[in-house]
CSV table of N, CA and C in Angstrom, one decimal:
chain,number,residue,atom,x,y,z
A,1,VAL,N,-9.6,39.2,21.0
A,1,VAL,CA,-8.5,38.7,20.2
A,1,VAL,C,-8.3,37.3,20.6
A,2,ALA,N,-8.2,36.4,19.6
A,2,ALA,CA,-8.1,35.0,19.8
A,2,ALA,C,-6.7,34.6,20.3
A,3,GLY,N,-5.7,35.3,19.9
A,3,GLY,CA,-4.4,34.9,20.3
A,3,GLY,C,-3.5,34.8,19.1
A,4,GLU,N,-2.2,34.6,19.4
A,4,GLU,CA,-1.2,34.4,18.4
A,4,GLU,C,-0.7,32.9,18.4
A,5,PHE,N,-0.5,32.4,17.2
A,5,PHE,CA,-0.1,31.0,17.0
A,5,PHE,C,1.2,30.9,16.2
A,6,ILE,N,2.0,30.0,16.6
A,6,ILE,CA,3.2,29.7,15.7
A,6,ILE,C,3.4,28.2,15.8
A,7,TRP,N,3.3,27.6,14.6
A,7,TRP,CA,3.5,26.2,14.4
A,7,TRP,C,4.9,25.9,13.9
A,8,PHE,N,5.5,24.9,14.4
A,8,PHE,CA,6.8,24.4,14.0
A,8,PHE,C,6.6,22.9,13.5
A,9,PHE,N,6.8,22.6,12.2
A,9,PHE,CA,6.4,21.3,11.7
A,9,PHE,C,7.5,20.3,11.8
A,10,GLY,N,8.6,20.6,12.3
A,10,GLY,CA,9.7,19.6,12.5
A,10,GLY,C,10.6,19.4,11.3
A,11,ASP,N,10.3,20.1,10.2
A,11,ASP,CA,11.1,19.9,8.9
A,11,ASP,C,11.6,21.3,8.5
A,12,GLY,N,11.5,22.3,9.4
A,12,GLY,CA,11.9,23.6,9.0
A,12,GLY,C,10.8,24.5,8.7
A,13,GLY,N,9.6,24.0,8.4
A,13,GLY,CA,8.4,24.8,8.0
A,13,GLY,C,7.7,25.3,9.3
A,14,THR,N,7.1,26.5,9.1
A,14,THR,CA,6.4,27.2,10.2
A,14,THR,C,5.1,27.8,9.7
A,15,SER,N,4.2,28.2,10.5
A,15,SER,CA,3.0,28.9,10.2
A,15,SER,C,2.5,29.7,11.3
A,16,THR,N,1.9,30.8,11.1
A,16,THR,CA,1.2,31.6,12.1
A,16,THR,C,-0.3,31.5,12.0
A,17,GLU,N,-0.8,30.6,11.2
A,17,GLU,CA,-2.3,30.4,11.1
A,17,GLU,C,-2.8,29.6,12.2
A,18,GLU,N,-4.0,29.8,12.5
A,18,GLU,CA,-4.6,29.0,13.7
A,18,GLU,C,-4.8,27.6,13.3
A,19,SER,N,-5.2,27.3,12.1
A,19,SER,CA,-5.4,25.9,11.6
A,19,SER,C,-4.7,25.7,10.3
A,20,PRO,N,-3.4,25.6,10.2
A,20,PRO,CA,-2.7,25.5,8.9
A,20,PRO,C,-2.7,24.1,8.3
A,21,GLU,N,-2.4,24.1,7.1
A,21,GLU,CA,-2.1,22.8,6.4
A,21,GLU,C,-0.6,22.8,6.0
A,22,HIS,N,0.0,21.6,6.1
A,22,HIS,CA,1.4,21.5,5.8
A,22,HIS,C,1.7,20.2,5.0
A,23,THR,N,2.5,20.3,4.0
A,23,THR,CA,2.8,19.1,3.2
A,23,THR,C,4.3,18.8,3.4
A,24,TYR,N,4.5,17.5,3.8
A,24,TYR,CA,5.9,17.1,4.0
A,24,TYR,C,6.5,16.6,2.7
A,25,GLN,N,7.8,16.8,2.5
A,25,GLN,CA,8.4,16.4,1.3
A,25,GLN,C,8.9,15.0,1.3
A,26,ASP,N,9.0,14.4,2.5
A,26,ASP,CA,9.5,13.1,2.7
A,26,ASP,C,8.8,12.4,3.8
A,27,THR,N,8.9,11.0,3.8
A,27,THR,CA,8.3,10.3,4.9
A,27,THR,C,9.3,10.4,6.1
A,28,GLY,N,8.8,10.0,7.3
A,28,GLY,CA,9.6,10.0,8.5
A,28,GLY,C,8.8,10.4,9.7
A,29,VAL,N,9.5,10.5,10.8
A,29,VAL,CA,9.0,10.9,12.1
A,29,VAL,C,9.3,12.4,12.3
A,30,TYR,N,8.3,13.2,12.6
A,30,TYR,CA,8.5,14.6,12.8
A,30,TYR,C,7.9,15.0,14.1
A,31,VAL,N,8.5,16.0,14.8
A,31,VAL,CA,7.9,16.6,16.0
A,31,VAL,C,7.3,17.9,15.7
A,32,VAL,N,5.9,18.0,15.8
A,32,VAL,CA,5.2,19.2,15.5
A,32,VAL,C,4.9,19.9,16.8
A,33,SER,N,5.2,21.2,16.8
A,33,SER,CA,5.0,22.0,18.0
A,33,SER,C,4.1,23.2,17.7
A,34,LEU,N,3.3,23.5,18.7
A,34,LEU,CA,2.5,24.7,18.6
A,34,LEU,C,2.7,25.6,19.9
A,35,ALA,N,3.0,26.8,19.6
A,35,ALA,CA,3.1,27.8,20.7
A,35,ALA,C,2.0,28.8,20.5
A,36,VAL,N,1.3,29.1,21.6
A,36,VAL,CA,0.1,30.0,21.6
A,36,VAL,C,0.3,31.1,22.7
A,37,ARG,N,0.1,32.3,22.3
A,37,ARG,CA,0.0,33.4,23.2
A,37,ARG,C,-1.4,34.0,23.2
A,38,ASP,N,-2.0,34.0,24.4
A,38,ASP,CA,-3.4,34.5,24.5
A,38,ASP,C,-3.4,36.1,24.6
A,39,ALA,N,-4.5,36.7,24.7
A,39,ALA,CA,-4.7,38.1,24.8
A,39,ALA,C,-4.0,38.7,26.0
A,40,THR,N,-3.8,38.0,27.1
A,40,THR,CA,-3.2,38.5,28.3
A,40,THR,C,-1.7,38.3,28.2
A,41,GLY,N,-1.2,37.7,27.2
A,41,GLY,CA,0.3,37.5,27.1
A,41,GLY,C,0.8,36.1,27.6
A,42,CYS,N,-0.1,35.3,28.1
A,42,CYS,CA,0.3,34.0,28.6
A,42,CYS,C,0.6,33.1,27.4
A,43,ILE,N,1.7,32.3,27.6
A,43,ILE,CA,2.2,31.4,26.5
A,43,ILE,C,2.1,30.0,26.9
A,44,ASP,N,1.6,29.1,26.0
A,44,ASP,CA,1.6,27.7,26.3
A,44,ASP,C,2.1,27.0,25.0
A,45,THR,N,2.7,25.8,25.2
A,45,THR,CA,3.2,25.1,24.1
A,45,THR,C,2.8,23.6,24.2
A,46,LEU,N,2.7,23.0,23.0
A,46,LEU,CA,2.4,21.6,23.0
A,46,LEU,C,3.2,21.0,21.8
A,47,SER,N,3.7,19.8,22.0
A,47,SER,CA,4.5,19.1,21.0
A,47,SER,C,3.9,17.7,20.8
A,48,LYS,N,3.8,17.2,19.6
A,48,LYS,CA,3.4,15.8,19.3
A,48,LYS,C,4.3,15.3,18.2
A,49,GLU,N,4.6,14.0,18.3
A,49,GLU,CA,5.3,13.3,17.3
A,49,GLU,C,4.3,12.7,16.3
A,50,ILE,N,4.6,12.9,15.0
A,50,ILE,CA,3.8,12.3,14.0
A,50,ILE,C,4.6,11.5,13.1
A,51,TYR,N,4.0,10.5,12.4
A,51,TYR,CA,4.7,9.7,11.5
A,51,TYR,C,4.1,9.9,10.1
A,52,VAL,N,4.9,10.4,9.2
A,52,VAL,CA,4.4,10.5,7.8
A,52,VAL,C,4.8,9.3,7.1
A,53,ALA,N,3.8,8.5,6.8
A,53,ALA,CA,4.1,7.1,6.2
A,53,ALA,C,4.1,7.2,4.7
A,54,PRO,N,4.9,6.3,4.1
A,54,PRO,CA,4.9,6.2,2.6
A,54,PRO,C,3.6,5.6,2.1
A,55,ILE,N,3.2,6.0,0.9
A,55,ILE,CA,2.0,5.4,0.3
A,55,ILE,C,2.5,4.0,-0.2
A,56,VAL,N,1.9,3.0,0.5
A,56,VAL,CA,2.3,1.6,0.1
A,56,VAL,C,1.0,1.0,-0.5
A,57,GLU,N,1.0,0.8,-1.8
A,57,GLU,CA,-0.1,0.1,-2.4
A,57,GLU,C,0.3,-0.8,-3.5
A,58,LEU,N,-0.2,-2.0,-3.5
A,58,LEU,CA,0.1,-2.9,-4.6
A,58,LEU,C,-1.1,-2.8,-5.5
A,59,VAL,N,-0.8,-2.8,-6.8
A,59,VAL,CA,-1.9,-2.7,-7.8
A,59,VAL,C,-1.7,-3.9,-8.7
A,60,TYR,N,-2.8,-4.6,-8.9
A,60,TYR,CA,-2.8,-5.8,-9.7
A,60,TYR,C,-3.4,-5.6,-11.1
A,61,PRO,N,-2.9,-6.2,-12.1
A,61,PRO,CA,-3.5,-6.1,-13.5
A,61,PRO,C,-4.9,-6.9,-13.5
A,62,ASN,N,-5.7,-6.6,-14.5
A,62,ASN,CA,-7.0,-7.3,-14.6
A,62,ASN,C,-6.9,-8.4,-15.6
A,63,ALA,N,-5.7,-8.5,-16.3
A,63,ALA,CA,-5.5,-9.5,-17.3
A,63,ALA,C,-4.0,-9.7,-17.5
A,64,PHE,N,-3.6,-10.9,-17.9
A,64,PHE,CA,-2.2,-11.2,-18.3
A,64,PHE,C,-2.2,-12.3,-19.3
A,65,THR,N,-1.0,-12.4,-20.0
A,65,THR,CA,-0.9,-13.3,-21.2
A,65,THR,C,0.4,-14.1,-21.0
A,66,PRO,N,0.3,-15.2,-20.3
A,66,PRO,CA,1.5,-16.0,-20.1
A,66,PRO,C,1.8,-16.9,-21.4
A,67,ASP,N,2.3,-16.2,-22.4
A,67,ASP,CA,2.5,-16.9,-23.7
A,67,ASP,C,4.0,-16.9,-24.1
A,68,GLY,N,4.9,-16.6,-23.1
A,68,GLY,CA,6.3,-16.7,-23.4
A,68,GLY,C,7.0,-15.6,-24.2
A,69,ASP,N,6.2,-14.5,-24.4
A,69,ASP,CA,6.8,-13.4,-25.2
A,69,ASP,C,7.5,-12.3,-24.4
A,70,ASP,N,7.6,-12.6,-23.1
A,70,ASP,CA,8.2,-11.7,-22.1
A,70,ASP,C,7.5,-10.3,-22.0
A,71,LYS,N,6.2,-10.3,-22.4
A,71,LYS,CA,5.4,-9.1,-22.2
A,71,LYS,C,4.1,-9.6,-21.4
A,72,ASN,N,4.0,-9.1,-20.2
A,72,ASN,CA,2.8,-9.4,-19.4
A,72,ASN,C,2.6,-10.9,-19.2
A,73,ASP,N,3.7,-11.6,-19.0
A,73,ASP,CA,3.7,-13.1,-18.8
A,73,ASP,C,3.3,-13.5,-17.4
A,74,LEU,N,3.3,-12.6,-16.5
A,74,LEU,CA,3.0,-12.9,-15.1
A,74,LEU,C,1.9,-12.1,-14.5
A,75,PHE,N,1.1,-12.7,-13.7
A,75,PHE,CA,0.2,-11.9,-12.9
A,75,PHE,C,0.9,-11.5,-11.7
A,76,LEU,N,1.3,-10.2,-11.6
A,76,LEU,CA,2.3,-9.7,-10.6
A,76,LEU,C,1.9,-8.3,-10.3
A,77,ALA,N,1.9,-8.0,-9.0
A,77,ALA,CA,1.6,-6.6,-8.5
A,77,ALA,C,2.7,-5.6,-8.8
A,78,LYS,N,2.3,-4.4,-9.1
A,78,LYS,CA,3.2,-3.3,-9.2
A,78,LYS,C,3.1,-2.4,-7.9
A,79,GLY,N,4.1,-1.8,-7.5
A,79,GLY,CA,4.1,-0.9,-6.4
A,79,GLY,C,5.3,-1.1,-5.5
A,80,ILE,N,5.3,-0.5,-4.3
A,80,ILE,CA,6.4,-0.5,-3.4
A,80,ILE,C,6.2,-1.8,-2.5
A,81,SER,N,7.0,-2.8,-2.7
A,81,SER,CA,6.8,-4.0,-1.9
A,81,SER,C,7.9,-4.2,-0.8
A,82,THR,N,8.9,-3.3,-0.8
A,82,THR,CA,10.0,-3.5,0.2
A,82,THR,C,9.5,-3.1,1.6
A,83,LEU,N,8.4,-2.3,1.7
A,83,LEU,CA,8.0,-1.9,3.0
A,83,LEU,C,6.9,-2.7,3.6
A,84,ILE,N,6.5,-3.8,2.9
A,84,ILE,CA,5.4,-4.6,3.4
A,84,ILE,C,5.9,-5.9,4.0
A,85,SER,N,5.1,-6.5,4.8
A,85,SER,CA,5.4,-7.7,5.5
A,85,SER,C,4.2,-8.6,5.5
A,86,GLU,N,4.4,-9.8,5.9
A,86,GLU,CA,3.2,-10.8,6.0
A,86,GLU,C,2.4,-10.9,4.7
A,87,PHE,N,3.1,-10.9,3.6
A,87,PHE,CA,2.5,-10.9,2.3
A,87,PHE,C,2.0,-12.3,2.0
A,88,GLU,N,0.8,-12.4,1.4
A,88,GLU,CA,0.3,-13.6,0.8
A,88,GLU,C,-0.6,-13.3,-0.4
A,89,LEU,N,-0.4,-14.0,-1.4
A,89,LEU,CA,-1.3,-13.9,-2.6
A,89,LEU,C,-1.9,-15.3,-2.9
A,90,LEU,N,-3.2,-15.4,-3.0
A,90,LEU,CA,-3.9,-16.6,-3.4
A,90,LEU,C,-4.6,-16.4,-4.7
A,91,ILE,N,-4.5,-17.3,-5.6
A,91,ILE,CA,-5.3,-17.3,-6.9
A,91,ILE,C,-6.3,-18.5,-6.8
A,92,PHE,N,-7.5,-18.2,-7.2
A,92,PHE,CA,-8.6,-19.3,-7.1
A,92,PHE,C,-9.2,-19.5,-8.5
A,93,ASP,N,-9.5,-20.7,-8.8
A,93,ASP,CA,-10.2,-21.0,-10.0
A,93,ASP,C,-11.7,-20.7,-9.8
A,94,ARG,N,-12.6,-20.9,-10.7
A,94,ARG,CA,-14.0,-20.5,-10.6
A,94,ARG,C,-14.7,-21.4,-9.6
A,95,TRP,N,-14.2,-22.5,-9.2
A,95,TRP,CA,-14.8,-23.3,-8.1
A,95,TRP,C,-14.2,-23.1,-6.7
A,96,GLY,N,-13.3,-22.1,-6.6
A,96,GLY,CA,-12.8,-21.8,-5.3
A,96,GLY,C,-11.5,-22.5,-4.9
A,97,LYS,N,-11.0,-23.3,-5.8
A,97,LYS,CA,-9.8,-24.1,-5.5
A,97,LYS,C,-8.6,-23.2,-5.7
A,98,VAL,N,-7.6,-23.3,-4.7
A,98,VAL,CA,-6.4,-22.5,-4.8
A,98,VAL,C,-5.5,-23.1,-5.9
A,99,VAL,N,-5.2,-22.3,-6.9
A,99,VAL,CA,-4.3,-22.8,-8.0
A,99,VAL,C,-2.9,-22.2,-7.9
A,100,PHE,N,-2.8,-21.2,-7.1
A,100,PHE,CA,-1.4,-20.6,-6.9
A,100,PHE,C,-1.4,-19.9,-5.5
A,101,LYS,N,-0.3,-20.0,-4.8
A,101,LYS,CA,-0.1,-19.4,-3.6
A,101,LYS,C,1.3,-19.0,-3.4
A,102,THR,N,1.6,-17.7,-2.9
A,102,THR,CA,2.9,-17.3,-2.6
A,102,THR,C,3.0,-16.3,-1.5
A,103,THR,N,4.1,-16.3,-0.8
A,103,THR,CA,4.3,-15.3,0.3
A,103,THR,C,5.4,-14.4,-0.1
A,104,ASP,N,5.8,-14.4,-1.4
A,104,ASP,CA,6.9,-13.6,-1.9
A,104,ASP,C,6.3,-12.5,-2.9
A,105,PRO,N,6.3,-11.2,-2.5
A,105,PRO,CA,5.6,-10.2,-3.4
A,105,PRO,C,6.3,-10.1,-4.7
A,106,SER,N,7.5,-10.6,-4.9
A,106,SER,CA,8.1,-10.5,-6.2
A,106,SER,C,7.9,-11.7,-7.1
A,107,GLU,N,7.2,-12.7,-6.6
A,107,GLU,CA,6.8,-13.9,-7.4
A,107,GLU,C,5.5,-13.7,-8.0
A,108,GLY,N,5.4,-13.8,-9.3
A,108,GLY,CA,4.1,-13.7,-10.0
A,108,GLY,C,3.6,-15.1,-10.4
A,109,TRP,N,2.3,-15.1,-10.8
A,109,TRP,CA,1.7,-16.3,-11.2
A,109,TRP,C,1.8,-16.4,-12.7
A,110,ASN,N,2.3,-17.6,-13.2
A,110,ASN,CA,2.5,-17.8,-14.7
A,110,ASN,C,1.4,-18.5,-15.4
A,111,GLY,N,0.3,-18.7,-14.8
A,111,GLY,CA,-0.9,-19.3,-15.4
A,111,GLY,C,-0.9,-20.8,-15.4
A,112,LYS,N,0.1,-21.4,-14.6
A,112,LYS,CA,0.1,-22.9,-14.4
A,112,LYS,C,-0.3,-23.2,-13.0
A,113,LEU,N,-0.8,-24.4,-12.8
A,113,LEU,CA,-1.1,-24.9,-11.5
A,113,LEU,C,0.1,-24.8,-10.6
A,114,ASN,N,0.1,-24.0,-9.5
A,114,ASN,CA,1.2,-23.9,-8.6
A,114,ASN,C,2.5,-23.5,-9.3
A,115,ASN,N,2.4,-22.8,-10.5
A,115,ASN,CA,3.5,-22.3,-11.3
A,115,ASN,C,4.4,-23.3,-11.9
A,116,SER,N,4.1,-24.6,-11.8
A,116,SER,CA,4.9,-25.6,-12.3
A,116,SER,C,4.2,-26.8,-12.9
A,117,GLY,N,2.9,-26.9,-12.7
A,117,GLY,CA,2.1,-28.0,-13.2
A,117,GLY,C,1.4,-27.7,-14.4
A,118,LEU,N,0.2,-28.2,-14.5
A,118,LEU,CA,-0.7,-28.2,-15.6
A,118,LEU,C,-1.0,-26.7,-16.1
A,119,LEU,N,-1.0,-26.5,-17.4
A,119,LEU,CA,-1.4,-25.2,-17.9
A,119,LEU,C,-2.9,-25.1,-17.6
A,120,LEU,N,-3.2,-24.0,-17.0
A,120,LEU,CA,-4.6,-23.8,-16.6
A,120,LEU,C,-5.4,-23.1,-17.8
A,121,PRO,N,-6.7,-23.4,-17.9
A,121,PRO,CA,-7.4,-22.9,-19.0
A,121,PRO,C,-7.6,-21.3,-19.0
A,122,ILE,N,-7.8,-20.8,-20.2
A,122,ILE,CA,-8.1,-19.4,-20.4
A,122,ILE,C,-9.4,-19.1,-19.6
A,123,GLY,N,-9.4,-18.0,-18.9
A,123,GLY,CA,-10.6,-17.7,-18.1
A,123,GLY,C,-10.4,-16.6,-17.1
A,124,VAL,N,-11.4,-16.5,-16.2
A,124,VAL,CA,-11.3,-15.5,-15.2
A,124,VAL,C,-11.0,-16.2,-13.9
A,125,TYR,N,-10.0,-15.7,-13.1
A,125,TYR,CA,-9.6,-16.2,-11.8
A,125,TYR,C,-9.8,-15.1,-10.8
A,126,SER,N,-10.1,-15.5,-9.6
A,126,SER,CA,-10.1,-14.5,-8.5
A,126,SER,C,-8.8,-14.5,-7.7
A,127,TYR,N,-8.5,-13.4,-7.1
A,127,TYR,CA,-7.3,-13.4,-6.2
A,127,TYR,C,-7.7,-12.7,-4.9
A,128,LEU,N,-6.9,-13.1,-3.9
A,128,LEU,CA,-6.9,-12.4,-2.6
A,128,LEU,C,-5.5,-12.2,-2.2
A,129,SER,N,-5.2,-10.9,-2.0
A,129,SER,CA,-3.8,-10.5,-1.6
A,129,SER,C,-3.9,-9.8,-0.2
A,130,THR,N,-3.1,-10.3,0.7
A,130,THR,CA,-3.1,-9.6,2.1
A,130,THR,C,-1.6,-9.3,2.4
A,131,TYR,N,-1.4,-8.2,3.1
A,131,TYR,CA,-0.1,-7.8,3.5
A,131,TYR,C,-0.2,-6.7,4.6
A,132,GLU,N,0.9,-6.6,5.4
A,132,GLU,CA,0.9,-5.6,6.5
A,132,GLU,C,1.7,-4.4,6.0
A,133,VAL,N,1.3,-3.2,6.4
A,133,VAL,CA,1.9,-2.0,6.1
A,133,VAL,C,2.3,-1.3,7.4
A,134,PRO,N,3.6,-0.8,7.5
A,134,PRO,CA,4.0,-0.2,8.7
A,134,PRO,C,3.0,0.8,9.3
A,135,ARG,N,2.7,0.7,10.5
A,135,ARG,CA,1.8,1.6,11.3
A,135,ARG,C,0.4,1.7,10.8
A,136,PHE,N,0.0,1.0,9.7
A,136,PHE,CA,-1.4,1.0,9.2
A,136,PHE,C,-2.0,-0.4,9.3
A,137,GLY,N,-1.3,-1.4,9.5
A,137,GLY,CA,-1.9,-2.7,9.7
A,137,GLY,C,-2.1,-3.5,8.4
A,138,LYS,N,-3.1,-4.4,8.5
A,138,LYS,CA,-3.4,-5.3,7.4
A,138,LYS,C,-4.2,-4.7,6.3
A,139,ILE,N,-3.7,-4.9,5.1
A,139,ILE,CA,-4.4,-4.5,3.9
A,139,ILE,C,-4.9,-5.8,3.2
A,140,GLU,N,-6.1,-5.8,2.7
A,140,GLU,CA,-6.7,-6.9,1.9
A,140,GLU,C,-7.2,-6.4,0.6
A,141,LYS,N,-6.8,-7.1,-0.5
A,141,LYS,CA,-7.2,-6.7,-1.8
A,141,LYS,C,-7.8,-8.0,-2.4
A,142,ARG,N,-9.0,-7.8,-3.1
A,142,ARG,CA,-9.6,-8.9,-3.8
A,142,ARG,C,-9.9,-8.4,-5.2
A,143,GLY,N,-9.9,-9.3,-6.1
A,143,GLY,CA,-10.2,-8.9,-7.5
A,143,GLY,C,-10.2,-10.1,-8.4
A,144,MET,N,-10.3,-9.8,-9.7
A,144,MET,CA,-10.4,-10.8,-10.8
A,144,MET,C,-9.2,-10.6,-11.7
A,145,ALA,N,-8.7,-11.7,-12.3
A,145,ALA,CA,-7.7,-11.6,-13.3
A,145,ALA,C,-8.1,-12.6,-14.4
A,146,THR,N,-8.0,-12.0,-15.6
A,146,THR,CA,-8.3,-12.8,-16.8
A,146,THR,C,-7.0,-13.4,-17.4
A,147,LEU,N,-6.9,-14.7,-17.5
A,147,LEU,CA,-5.8,-15.4,-18.1
A,147,LEU,C,-6.1,-15.5,-19.6
A,148,ILE,N,-5.2,-14.9,-20.4
A,148,ILE,CA,-5.4,-14.9,-21.9
A,148,ILE,C,-4.2,-15.6,-22.5
A,149,ARG,N,-4.3,-16.4,-23.5
A,149,ARG,CA,-3.2,-17.0,-24.2
A,149,ARG,C,-3.1,-16.6,-25.6
């Protein structure tokens, strides 16, 4: 006999399986405990704190149309940005020159040099986005964005 198991997942959920799976309904810190009774009746317990992190991902469009119609006018990430820190977005032209830079995740690029200068030409621009996520560290995203007018 392998023994008896009882898991306490810290959110009210339990299991008597040896290797259970459990889905948490919310993010947060939970104390997971395991109590085991072997064939001779000896009991041992172990508890560990786990952190269920939110899924924090910024998703960027592959094209935008800064033409003043209030539809897709900015190159701007979608996602949960309130949980990130150390944000930086750089937009590069085809020669590698930075044409836009921000540290504010709610500020998008409007297709102008530094958002206030010269209208930049239609074309493909590359971007580099970096940010910190709680308990998971630095995330780096690279991609291309097509500016269409």
